[in-house]
Amino acid sequence: MSTVTITDVAKHVGVSVATISRHLSGFTVRNEEKIRQAIIDLNYRPSAAARNLKSGRTGIIAIVVPDITNPFFASIVEGAEGAVGEDRMILLVNTGDSRQREEKALAQLFGRVDGVIMAPLTEDEEGPSFFSQFGLPIVFVDRVTQDGEKFSTALTDNAKGATIATNHLIALGHKKIAMISGPLSTTPGKKRADGFKASLKESGLPCQYFIESDFSEEGGYAAMSALLEREDAPTAVFTANNLMTIGALHALRDRGVAVPNQISIIGFDDLDFAELINPPLTVIARDARLQGALAMELMIKQLTNGASTQPEHSMVDVQLVERGSCAPPREMQTIAFNKVDR
Amino acid sequence: MSTVTITDVAKHVGVSVATISRHLSGFTVRNEEKIRQAIIDLNYRPSAAARNLKSGRTGIIAIVVPDITNPFFASIVEGAEGAVGEDRMILLVNTGDSRQREEKALAQLFGRVDGVIMAPLTEDEEGPSFFSQFGLPIVFVDRVTQDGEKFSTALTDNAKGATIATNHLIALGHKKIAMISGPLSTTPGKKRADGFKASLKESGLPCQYFIESDFSEEGGYAAMSALLEREDAPTAVFTANNLMTIGALHALRDRGVAVPNQISIIGFDDLDFAELINPPLTVIARDARLQGALAMELMIKQLTNGASTQPEHSMVDVQLVERGSCAPPREMQTIAFNKVDR
DNA sequence: AGGTTATCTGCAATCGTTATCAGTAACGAT
DNA sequence: ATCGTTACTGATAACGATTGCAGATAACCT
């Protein structure tokens, strides 16, 4: 427990501190064996603080996420963890969706870490980027800020995902398609909403069931409830992230709305239990772990190549996982019936 | 990007470094305003490394968990995050269920952090506790090592939870009750198994469907599959954690076994979507966030009171959340039927 | 044995900050 | 004018490691 330093080891062996230091950094020294033994006997551990001070490196990479209990971000972190390598560690910061905590964290991180992988809360930044003032290497994951181009990024093909989801519903015959969107101030919020709207327009459908929510379970619940209360309710809904999908499903359940009989639903981001619910949930899936790993690789590349490195942009693909929560709209039958009726 | 030090600020203002340092630590100095301005102009940020070296404190508390993608541990982390306070940060280490990574992490953590909150992989430790060799303040959360008594702990009332679950099934009339258990080498694995076995014994029931698994989704799937293949399959099953519950549910679904009609299931740990599956899942729930917060509080107490502090042990309560996955066994009817038959 | 390398060694400076200590200026009281 | 008190300041020694430099030892060759 005592604080045994390199000097103690040197004295114990009878050599200078320089020799011990050299041994530690892998040089061959004369009393190799004696030193090794002394280190064990004294239970010596080099002071990380002193090393940092000399070298200017900490061997720590920070990951800043808005909400660690969101399985998506947990997977990002896990992926990054897996790619971090032997000689570095990860410092996790959970900003809890608070802009204030995000700022404070970034300020505190300076000097404590070699770089920051982050999913910023919002793209809306007044003036020159808030992040430029810190000389820290930054890699954006999942989300970027306005001037994100200047940094390396590991993003998802959001537009494509939204397009696939929307077209899937359109192909099934839906005309009244709703979207429960994330905040348009975030990258995925904006991009997914854009993809949705573009798909509707391309098919000549009006965009009349668009709700901007907040990526939270509660938000999804509220938005779904609002949609269901409309006189002319939609027949299908695209929820822009996992949490809102859960919220929406709760709302549907609470009101006894049958899926996909009365309403079809497709979510962005797969869920662990998507197959367990009734009916199994159709989703747009992506590899979050891979995305986290990519972000870490970009960071490490930047760290090893020095500040001169050009920013790189990687993107993970999305894909449609059809299960059972989407079906043709009930109106299809009604319309057919009407035709016969005439 | 540049590396502006306290000396630069001192020169810029025309005072000594000592004055700047004093200003930074809150003393009143003469050129207050000038200094403040210089700090902004030069964009000076005190070097954390140098401060650490002087003070011996880092302001960082590590949390070591086996698997961050497990929602339970994610909540633990979130709870701890919430209780960490203004002037400290959290360093997350995900050991990925690897003993090797756990050891390495702990060694690397030394000197980098002021304390460690950890959920160790296993209780089985040969010889004197592995952790004693590090002079780090340690708080165990959810799990302990053999000599855990010497450290502060924030645990769950595992025995009580298992007892409630088992008795719930017994009260419904089940005789053939299975348990898909976690590793008996872990605290929750052992304690929950003990509670299960004690409950059976108390009711005079044999313990013939006990499977020791590994707290993973795959493990739960395999265990459930094995149970279903037995000639004399159980009528109820108690799964010892969230992941294994998910795995078991998948196995049931894949084989088309009806819940709770053919088999009842109760899980330890609530799940976000427990209400969404069909039927809604009955579980033993606890407040993981609270547990994480408690662990952090114990750590902070230890840090502020110094090493002299007596270890404290806190425990979070559990409770039964009845939904729809448990019902009386079908045999009840069969038996009645058989009797009539004779 | 002598000379020339090739290795290894210790000394001391350095990283950026804080703590100690002695010192100076300002001010009021005598 | 002198003294004592208060309130601040600057120089300097740590904190524990790394590293360039110069010197010492060993190894090698003729």
XYZ file of C-alpha atoms (C1' of nucleotides) in Angstrom:
744
model
C 0.000 0.000 0.000
C 2.929 2.236 0.621
C 4.052 4.329 -2.241
C 7.175 2.610 -3.494
C 8.964 4.536 -6.216
C 11.561 3.795 -8.797
C 14.155 5.188 -6.389
C 13.342 2.534 -3.809
C 13.850 -0.174 -6.368
C 17.137 1.380 -7.476
C 18.413 1.509 -3.896
C 17.291 -2.024 -3.215
C 19.209 -3.354 -6.184
C 22.116 -0.983 -5.844
C 21.915 0.696 -9.217
C 20.709 4.065 -10.426
C 17.127 4.935 -11.189
C 18.044 5.344 -14.839
C 18.901 1.674 -15.048
C 15.574 0.663 -13.597
C 13.776 2.984 -15.948
C 15.637 1.530 -18.889
C 14.822 -1.975 -17.807
C 11.169 -0.990 -17.646
C 11.227 0.403 -21.151
C 12.691 -2.803 -22.541
C 16.386 -2.089 -22.823
C 18.842 -4.785 -21.849
C 20.572 -4.070 -18.589
C 23.098 -5.943 -16.543
C 21.240 -6.981 -13.411
C 18.070 -7.958 -15.203
C 17.177 -10.744 -12.833
C 17.890 -8.855 -9.651
C 15.769 -5.954 -10.825
C 12.882 -8.157 -11.785
C 12.988 -9.722 -8.354
C 13.213 -6.393 -6.556
C 10.191 -5.100 -8.425
C 8.224 -8.107 -7.287
C 9.555 -8.026 -3.736
C 8.793 -4.379 -3.245
C 5.568 -4.630 -5.235
C 6.601 -1.655 -7.285
C 4.243 -0.133 -9.800
C 5.347 2.764 -11.997
C 3.427 5.943 -11.366
C 1.104 6.631 -14.234
C 0.959 10.296 -13.292
C 4.703 10.774 -13.562
C 4.781 8.987 -16.872
C 1.977 11.112 -18.204
C 3.764 14.228 -17.150
C 6.916 13.274 -18.972
C 5.410 11.784 -22.074
C 2.301 13.872 -22.454
C 0.358 10.723 -23.216
C -2.120 9.076 -20.895
C -3.023 5.898 -22.719
C -6.679 6.671 -22.173
C -9.319 7.286 -24.794
C -12.613 8.769 -23.739
C -15.992 7.809 -25.120
C -18.736 10.315 -24.587
C -22.285 9.083 -25.099
C -25.670 10.605 -24.303
C -27.097 7.529 -22.597
C -25.273 4.357 -21.716
C -28.456 2.465 -20.864
C -29.485 2.717 -24.478
C -28.441 -0.680 -25.835
C -27.234 0.942 -29.003
C -24.670 3.059 -27.208
C -23.766 0.163 -24.960
C -22.902 -1.785 -28.088
C -20.914 1.121 -29.484
C -18.902 1.147 -26.283
C -18.417 -2.584 -26.389
C -17.221 -2.440 -29.954
C -14.777 0.315 -29.119
C -13.612 -1.636 -26.077
C -12.827 -4.553 -28.284
C -10.718 -2.473 -30.638
C -8.827 -0.440 -28.087
C -5.871 -2.775 -27.819
C -3.516 -3.772 -25.058
C -1.943 -0.546 -24.022
C -4.862 1.779 -23.828
C -8.004 2.060 -21.768
C -11.417 3.575 -22.157
C -12.884 6.366 -20.099
C -16.641 6.419 -20.358
C -18.636 9.573 -19.956
C -22.387 9.458 -19.853
C -23.799 12.917 -20.435
C -27.366 11.930 -19.659
C -28.642 14.011 -22.568
C -27.478 17.151 -20.823
C -25.627 19.716 -22.870
C -24.159 21.161 -19.716
C -22.648 17.896 -18.614
C -21.307 17.370 -22.085
C -19.436 20.651 -22.014
C -18.133 20.124 -18.531
C -16.980 16.624 -19.370
C -15.080 17.766 -22.406
C -13.314 20.450 -20.426
C -12.406 17.985 -17.689
C -11.259 15.419 -20.196
C -8.610 17.711 -21.577
C -5.202 16.503 -20.454
C -6.627 13.370 -18.942
C -7.063 11.501 -22.171
C -5.305 11.202 -25.499
C -8.453 11.488 -27.545
C -12.228 11.572 -27.469
C -14.722 9.467 -29.346
C -18.050 11.138 -29.025
C -21.676 11.142 -29.995
C -22.562 14.817 -29.535
C -25.974 15.784 -28.292
C -26.768 18.197 -31.049
C -25.544 19.598 -34.321
C -26.679 23.070 -33.438
C -23.623 24.968 -32.436
C -23.431 28.682 -32.557
C -20.195 30.188 -33.797
C -17.020 28.269 -34.423
C -17.178 24.743 -33.244
C -17.173 24.328 -29.557
C -14.787 21.468 -29.917
C -12.078 23.236 -31.846
C -10.954 25.043 -28.739
C -9.746 21.802 -27.261
C -6.706 20.554 -29.038
C -7.901 17.002 -28.519
C -8.141 14.471 -31.301
C -11.839 13.840 -31.780
C -13.730 11.148 -33.637
C -17.459 11.459 -33.991
C -19.545 8.339 -33.778
C -23.181 8.058 -34.845
C -23.597 11.817 -34.670
C -21.630 14.845 -35.762
C -21.614 18.571 -35.165
C -22.042 21.195 -37.836
C -18.410 21.220 -38.829
C -18.105 17.478 -38.434
C -16.333 17.213 -41.764
C -13.160 18.423 -40.144
C -13.064 15.374 -37.883
C -13.069 11.670 -38.534
C -16.475 10.073 -38.309
C -18.020 6.624 -37.978
C -21.636 6.961 -38.973
C -24.585 4.884 -40.078
C -26.178 5.144 -43.492
C -29.224 6.788 -41.981
C -30.797 8.038 -45.177
C -30.614 4.607 -46.744
C -32.116 2.978 -43.678
C -35.014 5.394 -43.577
C -35.583 4.989 -47.281
C -35.670 1.202 -47.037
C -38.082 1.325 -44.128
C -40.425 3.785 -45.794
C -40.362 2.020 -49.158
C -41.093 -1.252 -47.419
C -44.276 0.203 -46.010
C -45.170 1.824 -49.311
C -44.618 -1.451 -51.157
C -47.079 -3.121 -48.821
C -49.693 -0.677 -50.010
C -49.724 1.840 -47.175
C -50.731 5.400 -48.000
C -51.094 6.842 -44.523
C -47.596 6.391 -43.182
C -46.444 8.040 -39.983
C -42.972 8.699 -38.733
C -42.039 9.145 -35.105
C -38.827 11.036 -35.635
C -35.902 11.911 -33.421
C -34.848 15.520 -32.819
C -34.008 17.187 -36.111
C -31.083 18.820 -34.358
C -29.242 15.496 -34.282
C -27.557 13.817 -37.197
C -29.551 10.587 -37.155
C -32.750 12.488 -36.389
C -32.325 14.755 -39.378
C -31.034 12.179 -41.828
C -33.707 9.625 -41.081
C -36.441 12.213 -41.335
C -35.028 13.383 -44.665
C -34.954 9.833 -45.979
C -38.533 9.295 -44.922
C -39.791 12.472 -46.522
C -37.870 11.873 -49.720
C -39.361 8.405 -50.070
C -42.875 9.684 -49.573
C -42.390 12.429 -52.113
C -40.949 10.040 -54.638
C -44.067 7.911 -54.377
C -46.304 10.932 -54.518
C -47.579 10.476 -50.977
C -48.254 13.398 -48.640
C -46.312 13.715 -45.439
C -49.061 14.276 -42.944
C -48.150 12.087 -40.018
C -44.728 13.369 -39.075
C -43.990 13.847 -35.383
C -40.674 15.101 -34.094
C -39.969 13.428 -30.796
C -36.873 12.936 -28.663
C -35.461 9.429 -29.076
C -36.793 8.396 -25.654
C -39.206 5.685 -24.676
C -41.575 8.225 -23.159
C -41.386 10.321 -26.297
C -42.252 7.313 -28.437
C -45.176 6.502 -26.204
C -46.553 10.030 -26.359
C -46.107 10.314 -30.105
C -47.807 6.996 -30.766
C -50.667 7.933 -28.486
C -51.104 11.193 -30.355
C -51.174 9.377 -33.676
C -53.789 6.930 -32.475
C -56.045 9.694 -31.295
C -56.263 11.312 -34.666
C -59.517 10.867 -36.466
C -57.817 9.631 -39.561
C -55.142 7.461 -37.973
C -52.165 6.188 -39.988
C -51.996 2.549 -41.036
C -48.265 2.245 -40.628
C -45.573 3.873 -38.572
C -41.821 4.136 -38.794
C -40.116 4.786 -35.458
C -36.699 6.367 -35.711
C -34.873 4.543 -32.940
C -35.018 1.596 -30.570
C -36.254 3.431 -27.482
C -39.084 5.150 -29.287
C -40.045 1.841 -30.835
C -40.394 0.364 -27.371
C -42.461 3.332 -26.271
C -44.681 3.065 -29.318
C -45.222 -0.636 -28.745
C -46.251 0.076 -25.182
C -48.759 2.632 -26.401
C -50.176 0.176 -28.914
C -50.441 -2.493 -26.283
C -52.109 -0.199 -23.768
C -54.786 0.676 -26.320
C -55.217 -2.841 -27.567
C -54.284 -1.974 -31.126
C -53.433 -5.116 -33.088
C -50.114 -5.306 -34.918
C -49.901 -5.664 -37.855
C -53.610 -6.091 -38.294
C -54.645 -2.573 -37.438
C -51.292 -0.891 -37.788
C -47.897 -1.852 -39.152
C -44.729 -0.814 -37.382
C -41.103 -0.813 -38.371
C -38.298 0.443 -36.165
C -34.812 1.733 -36.704
C -32.281 -0.369 -34.765
C -32.727 -3.984 -33.891
C -33.656 -5.073 -30.386
C -32.501 -8.091 -28.444
C -36.030 -9.234 -27.951
C -37.452 -8.240 -31.316
C -38.253 -11.882 -31.999
C -39.888 -12.430 -28.656
C -42.664 -9.936 -28.923
C -45.883 -10.698 -30.649
C -45.675 -10.274 -33.559
C -41.911 -10.314 -34.008
C -40.720 -6.856 -34.860
C -39.556 -5.829 -38.306
C -36.611 -3.468 -38.096
C -33.803 -1.691 -39.880
C -30.686 -3.219 -38.333
C -27.053 -2.200 -38.270
C -23.919 -3.391 -36.576
C -23.401 -1.046 -33.640
C -20.414 -2.964 -32.346
C -18.724 -2.614 -35.685
C -19.483 1.067 -35.674
C -17.847 1.449 -32.273
C -14.848 -0.539 -33.427
C -14.505 1.608 -36.536
C -14.563 4.751 -34.464
C -11.821 3.371 -32.263
C -9.718 2.392 -35.235
C -9.995 5.878 -36.664
C -8.959 7.274 -33.313
C -5.959 5.016 -33.006
C -4.915 5.813 -36.547
C -5.069 9.480 -35.721
C -3.100 8.982 -32.549
C -0.325 7.026 -34.175
C -0.065 9.101 -37.336
C 0.006 12.369 -35.465
C -2.142 15.421 -35.911
C -1.315 15.663 -39.585
C -3.715 12.845 -40.415
C -6.511 13.646 -42.807
C -9.955 13.050 -41.331
C -11.562 9.838 -42.557
C -15.206 8.975 -42.808
C -16.490 5.460 -42.418
C -20.053 4.303 -42.658
C -21.764 1.118 -41.574
C -24.458 -0.405 -43.696
C -28.061 -1.004 -42.740
C -30.404 -3.772 -43.651
C -34.036 -4.664 -43.474
C -34.906 -7.508 -41.122
C -38.393 -8.640 -41.933
C -40.229 -10.340 -39.138
C -43.930 -9.949 -38.638
C -44.951 -6.461 -37.647
C -45.634 -5.169 -41.120
C -48.512 -6.204 -43.363
C -50.720 -4.650 -46.025
C -53.150 -2.074 -44.643
C -56.639 -3.132 -43.691
C -58.016 -0.496 -46.051
C -56.818 -2.637 -48.920
C -59.534 -5.100 -48.102
C -62.038 -2.371 -47.424
C -61.360 -0.716 -50.730
C -61.684 -4.006 -52.569
C -64.891 -4.609 -50.733
C -66.193 -1.190 -51.678
C -65.469 -1.779 -55.298
C -67.438 -4.961 -55.246
C -70.180 -3.121 -53.446
C -70.780 -0.661 -56.185
C -2.984 22.389 -29.703
C -0.061 24.241 -28.265
C 1.004 23.301 -24.804
C 0.611 26.465 -22.808
C 1.706 26.089 -19.203
C 1.300 27.997 -16.023
C 4.666 29.596 -16.686
C 3.410 31.132 -19.902
C 0.495 32.642 -18.086
C 2.782 33.967 -15.373
C 5.082 35.608 -17.912
C 2.162 37.054 -19.817
C 0.787 38.703 -16.711
C 4.171 39.555 -15.229
C 3.848 37.675 -11.952
C 5.284 34.434 -10.652
C 3.864 31.011 -11.300
C 3.044 30.727 -7.630
C 0.571 33.563 -7.939
C -1.179 31.931 -10.849
C -1.317 28.668 -8.987
C -2.802 30.411 -5.979
C -5.400 32.107 -8.095
C -6.342 28.747 -9.545
C -6.810 27.223 -6.130
C -9.135 29.994 -5.053
C -6.932 32.350 -3.063
C -7.310 36.073 -3.517
C -4.489 37.609 -5.486
C -3.743 41.105 -6.637
C -4.113 40.967 -10.402
C -7.178 38.790 -10.387
C -8.688 40.317 -13.492
C -5.523 40.353 -15.541
C -4.891 36.719 -14.727
C -8.368 35.651 -15.619
C -8.018 37.411 -18.922
C -4.605 35.917 -19.643
C -5.920 32.433 -18.992
C -8.658 32.997 -21.523
C -6.403 34.709 -24.044
C -3.785 32.008 -23.938
C -6.423 29.282 -23.625
C -4.553 27.833 -20.705
C -5.692 24.552 -19.134
C -3.904 23.197 -16.087
C -2.157 19.907 -16.746
C -4.027 17.114 -15.062
C -0.919 14.959 -15.143
C 1.161 17.435 -13.203
C -1.592 17.886 -10.659
C -1.905 14.169 -10.214
C 1.775 13.849 -9.686
C 1.779 16.466 -6.978
C -1.405 15.547 -5.221
C -1.489 11.804 -5.719
C -5.164 12.080 -6.582
C -6.650 11.700 -10.030
C -10.300 12.506 -9.523
C -11.214 9.374 -11.401
C -13.129 6.389 -10.109
C -13.099 3.203 -12.116
C -16.042 0.875 -12.585
C -15.161 -2.628 -13.667
C -18.000 -4.733 -15.030
C -18.067 -8.063 -16.843
C -20.369 -6.944 -19.638
C -21.601 -3.453 -20.364
C -24.172 -4.593 -22.871
C -26.014 -6.356 -20.099
C -28.725 -3.819 -19.240
C -28.270 -4.590 -15.586
C -24.661 -3.463 -15.568
C -25.495 -0.534 -17.799
C -27.944 0.589 -15.137
C -25.368 0.074 -12.413
C -23.024 2.329 -14.319
C -25.729 4.898 -14.866
C -26.579 4.926 -11.179
C -22.949 5.361 -10.247
C -22.579 8.098 -12.836
C -25.426 9.956 -11.221
C -23.830 9.805 -7.790
C -20.271 10.622 -8.743
C -20.535 14.353 -8.198
C -19.006 17.385 -9.840
C -15.329 16.909 -9.319
C -14.841 13.311 -10.248
C -15.228 11.213 -13.354
C -15.855 7.594 -14.147
C -13.509 5.250 -15.961
C -15.350 2.271 -17.341
C -13.701 -1.058 -17.838
C -15.504 -3.854 -19.572
C -13.764 -7.135 -18.889
C -15.863 -9.142 -21.311
C -16.104 -12.015 -18.878
C -12.378 -12.597 -19.187
C -10.429 -13.156 -16.028
C -7.272 -12.198 -17.812
C -8.601 -8.828 -18.871
C -9.869 -8.265 -15.376
C -6.423 -8.760 -13.883
C -4.727 -6.669 -16.491
C -7.240 -3.890 -16.068
C -6.767 -3.790 -12.338
C -3.012 -3.596 -12.708
C -3.315 -0.803 -15.256
C -5.816 1.039 -13.153
C -3.407 1.389 -10.288
C -2.196 4.966 -10.099
C -4.646 6.110 -12.718
C -7.680 6.173 -10.499
C -8.522 6.966 -6.894
C -10.682 3.904 -6.382
C -12.366 0.982 -8.065
C -15.979 -0.105 -7.977
C -16.124 -3.590 -9.316
C -18.237 -6.613 -10.030
C -15.618 -9.366 -9.981
C -15.936 -12.293 -12.321
C -15.620 -14.972 -9.701
C -15.387 -15.618 -6.003
C -12.864 -18.372 -6.499
C -9.540 -16.915 -5.646
C -6.622 -19.006 -4.638
C -4.497 -17.681 -1.824
C -4.764 -14.248 -0.298
C -7.084 -12.023 -2.180
C -5.782 -10.957 -5.484
C -7.017 -7.483 -4.797
C -5.199 -6.879 -1.543
C -1.949 -6.400 -3.383
C -3.256 -3.210 -4.889
C -3.516 -0.503 -2.297
C -6.590 0.803 -4.077
C -9.850 1.513 -2.304
C -12.298 -1.059 -3.619
C -16.065 -1.321 -3.402
C -17.734 -4.468 -4.639
C -21.030 -4.156 -6.443
C -23.401 -7.022 -7.146
C -20.635 -9.558 -6.626
C -17.849 -10.103 -4.122
C -14.704 -12.156 -3.809
C -14.039 -14.664 -1.062
C -12.750 -12.101 1.375
C -15.313 -9.560 0.325
C -16.119 -8.794 3.937
C -13.005 -6.696 4.164
C -14.330 -4.317 1.537
C -17.465 -2.242 1.268
C -20.207 -3.858 -0.762
C -23.443 -2.913 -2.492
C -25.312 -6.140 -3.109
C -28.770 -7.450 -3.899
C -30.782 -9.609 -1.568
C -30.285 -12.588 -3.840
C -31.435 -15.304 -1.449
C -34.666 -13.485 -0.789
C -35.301 -12.961 -4.477
C -34.738 -16.625 -5.296
C -36.924 -17.692 -2.413
C -39.778 -15.451 -3.493
C -39.535 -16.713 -7.064
C -39.458 -20.364 -6.079
C -42.230 -20.051 -3.542
C -44.338 -18.269 -6.113
C -44.083 -21.278 -8.401
C -44.690 -23.711 -5.546
C -47.750 -21.779 -4.447
C -49.181 -22.151 -7.944
C -48.993 -25.901 -7.493
C -45.844 -26.750 -9.400
C -43.892 -29.807 -8.323
C -41.436 -30.131 -11.163
C -39.591 -26.856 -10.902
C -36.397 -26.178 -12.806
C -33.758 -23.604 -12.232
C -31.411 -22.301 -14.874
C -28.694 -21.067 -12.590
C -25.710 -18.811 -13.024
C -22.180 -19.986 -12.272
C -21.920 -21.110 -8.670
C -18.564 -19.424 -8.545
C -20.240 -16.012 -8.580
C -22.018 -14.382 -5.690
C -25.412 -13.999 -7.317
C -25.107 -17.405 -8.944
C -24.451 -19.131 -5.639
C -26.895 -17.159 -3.521
C -29.784 -17.537 -5.932
C -29.160 -21.244 -6.295
C -29.046 -21.628 -2.531
C -32.311 -19.778 -2.146
C -33.928 -21.966 -4.781
C -32.745 -25.206 -3.217
C -33.707 -24.111 0.280
C -37.215 -23.278 -0.854
C -37.658 -26.645 -2.527
C -36.394 -28.491 0.507
C -38.672 -26.549 2.799
C -41.647 -27.647 0.748
C -40.405 -31.206 0.580
C -39.809 -31.071 -3.163
C -36.857 -32.776 -4.837
C -34.313 -30.703 -6.704
C -34.054 -32.581 -9.958
C -34.069 -29.882 -12.612
C -31.102 -27.796 -11.637
C -28.788 -26.649 -14.422
C -25.737 -24.537 -13.810
C -25.269 -22.223 -16.743
C -23.309 -19.052 -17.363
C -25.550 -15.981 -17.185
C -25.466 -15.609 -20.974
C -28.257 -15.635 -23.503
C -26.733 -18.626 -25.282
C -26.394 -20.455 -21.982
C -30.022 -19.833 -21.184
C -31.032 -21.091 -24.598
C -29.016 -24.279 -24.255
C -30.218 -24.971 -20.737
C -33.831 -24.487 -21.659
C -33.440 -26.703 -24.684
C -31.938 -29.412 -22.503
C -34.803 -29.172 -20.054
C -37.379 -29.477 -22.797
C -35.769 -32.574 -24.191
C -36.074 -34.486 -20.977
C -38.707 -37.156 -20.953
C -40.207 -35.820 -17.788
C -39.959 -32.112 -18.492
C -40.474 -29.523 -15.744
C -43.659 -27.485 -15.570
C -41.996 -24.323 -14.340
C -38.599 -22.719 -14.588
C -36.786 -20.033 -12.711
C -34.052 -18.305 -14.724
C -31.358 -16.678 -12.653
C -30.731 -13.534 -14.679
C -32.047 -11.348 -17.467
C -29.861 -12.684 -20.285
C -30.618 -16.319 -19.549
C -34.287 -15.451 -19.384
C -34.097 -14.039 -22.881
C -32.285 -17.145 -24.067
C -34.830 -19.415 -22.443
C -37.678 -17.496 -24.025
C -36.067 -17.897 -27.409
C -35.782 -21.640 -26.865
C -39.418 -21.853 -25.847
C -40.459 -19.867 -28.850
C -38.366 -21.935 -31.250
C -40.021 -25.110 -30.007
C -43.472 -23.666 -29.892
C -43.925 -24.283 -26.188
C -46.798 -22.214 -24.832
C -46.223 -19.973 -21.840
C -47.677 -20.251 -19.284
C -49.906 -22.956 -20.639
C -47.291 -25.664 -20.984
C -44.588 -24.151 -18.857
C -44.371 -21.268 -16.407
C -41.328 -19.013 -16.345
C -40.085 -16.436 -13.895
C -36.867 -14.495 -14.295
C -34.489 -12.682 -12.027
C -34.119 -9.039 -13.086
C -36.712 -7.048 -14.863
C -36.479 -6.308 -18.565
C -37.444 -3.192 -20.441
C -39.749 -5.115 -22.681
C -41.111 -7.588 -20.131
C -44.580 -6.210 -20.725
C -44.305 -6.385 -24.470
C -43.781 -10.054 -24.877
C -46.602 -12.504 -24.930
C -47.431 -13.270 -22.228
C -45.917 -10.424 -20.203
C -43.060 -11.760 -18.157
C -43.237 -12.258 -14.408
C -39.945 -11.325 -12.762
C -38.042 -10.608 -9.596
C -37.111 -6.944 -9.908
C -34.618 -4.729 -8.159
C -33.321 -1.205 -8.544
C -30.008 -1.505 -10.341
C -29.532 2.238 -10.606
C -29.905 2.558 -6.876
C -27.409 -0.208 -6.404
C -24.881 1.605 -8.564
C -25.504 4.836 -6.707
C -25.024 3.112 -3.362
C -21.737 1.673 -4.492
C -20.556 5.099 -5.550
C -21.611 6.612 -2.255
C -19.654 4.012 -0.353
C -16.650 4.742 -2.503
C -16.848 8.468 -1.989
C -17.263 7.967 1.733
C -14.152 5.850 1.756
C -12.237 8.384 -0.279
C -13.136 11.326 1.907
C -12.771 9.570 5.249
C -9.431 8.078 4.350
C -8.298 4.505 4.498
C -9.305 4.180 8.138
C -12.958 3.806 7.216
C -14.691 0.635 8.272
C -16.159 -1.318 5.367
C -19.904 -0.916 5.040
C -22.393 -3.260 3.470
C -25.538 -2.055 1.785
C -28.201 -4.180 0.176
C -30.992 -3.365 -2.231
C -34.338 -5.046 -1.900
C -36.076 -7.255 -4.423
C -39.713 -7.635 -5.284
C -42.008 -9.872 -7.233
C -43.597 -8.314 -10.294
C -46.447 -10.547 -11.371
C -47.388 -10.304 -15.005
C -48.583 -13.289 -16.966
C -45.909 -15.902 -17.484
C -46.750 -18.026 -14.444
C -49.849 -20.164 -14.014
C -50.822 -23.428 -12.322
C -49.314 -26.481 -14.027
C -51.276 -28.341 -16.659
C -50.790 -31.563 -14.700
C -53.217 -30.220 -12.164
C -55.920 -30.731 -14.749
C -54.380 -33.932 -16.061
C -54.186 -35.433 -12.622
C -57.794 -34.546 -11.955
C -58.687 -36.055 -15.268
C -56.759 -39.240 -14.550
C -58.511 -39.698 -11.269
C -61.850 -39.519 -12.963
C -60.567 -41.928 -15.553
C -59.878 -44.735 -13.128
C 48.957 -6.161 -24.462
C 47.058 -2.243 -26.748
C 43.637 -0.087 -29.262
C 38.966 0.219 -30.937
C 34.191 -0.572 -30.602
C 30.018 -1.890 -28.501
C 27.378 -1.878 -24.295
C 25.989 -0.396 -20.424
C 25.937 3.009 -16.535
C 25.075 7.249 -13.507
C 24.358 12.150 -13.346
C 21.344 15.667 -13.899
C 17.843 18.183 -16.416
C 13.113 18.023 -17.411
C 7.809 17.540 -17.549
C 3.839 21.310 -15.040
C 2.066 21.930 -10.840
C 1.683 22.800 -5.698
C 3.582 23.768 -0.966
C 6.872 25.956 1.931
C 9.250 29.669 3.407
C 11.071 33.934 3.680
C 10.244 38.354 2.313
C 7.931 43.018 1.035
C 4.402 46.401 0.857
C 0.446 48.686 2.992
C -1.829 50.262 6.802
C -3.190 51.585 11.349
C -1.773 52.223 16.041
C 1.421 53.857 19.173
C 9.151 57.569 13.084
C 8.660 52.890 14.743
C 6.382 48.779 15.439
C 3.020 45.055 14.564
C -0.264 43.111 11.887
C -2.306 41.762 7.696
C -2.154 40.413 2.911
C 0.053 39.249 -0.643
C 4.336 37.770 -3.543
C 8.460 35.136 -5.596
C 11.985 31.771 -5.485
C 12.596 27.056 -4.950
C 12.105 22.334 -3.671
C 9.461 18.634 -4.277
C 6.212 14.834 -6.896
C 8.214 10.157 -9.901
C 9.456 9.064 -13.957
C 12.302 9.544 -18.714
C 16.396 10.813 -21.484
C 20.687 13.073 -23.476
C 25.187 13.158 -22.373
C 29.474 11.731 -21.029
C 32.035 8.407 -18.753
C 32.931 3.559 -17.514
C 33.173 -1.165 -18.363
C 33.351 -5.089 -21.182
C 34.160 -7.338 -25.586
C 36.585 -7.865 -29.592
C 40.302 -7.771 -32.916
C 45.054 -7.594 -34.395
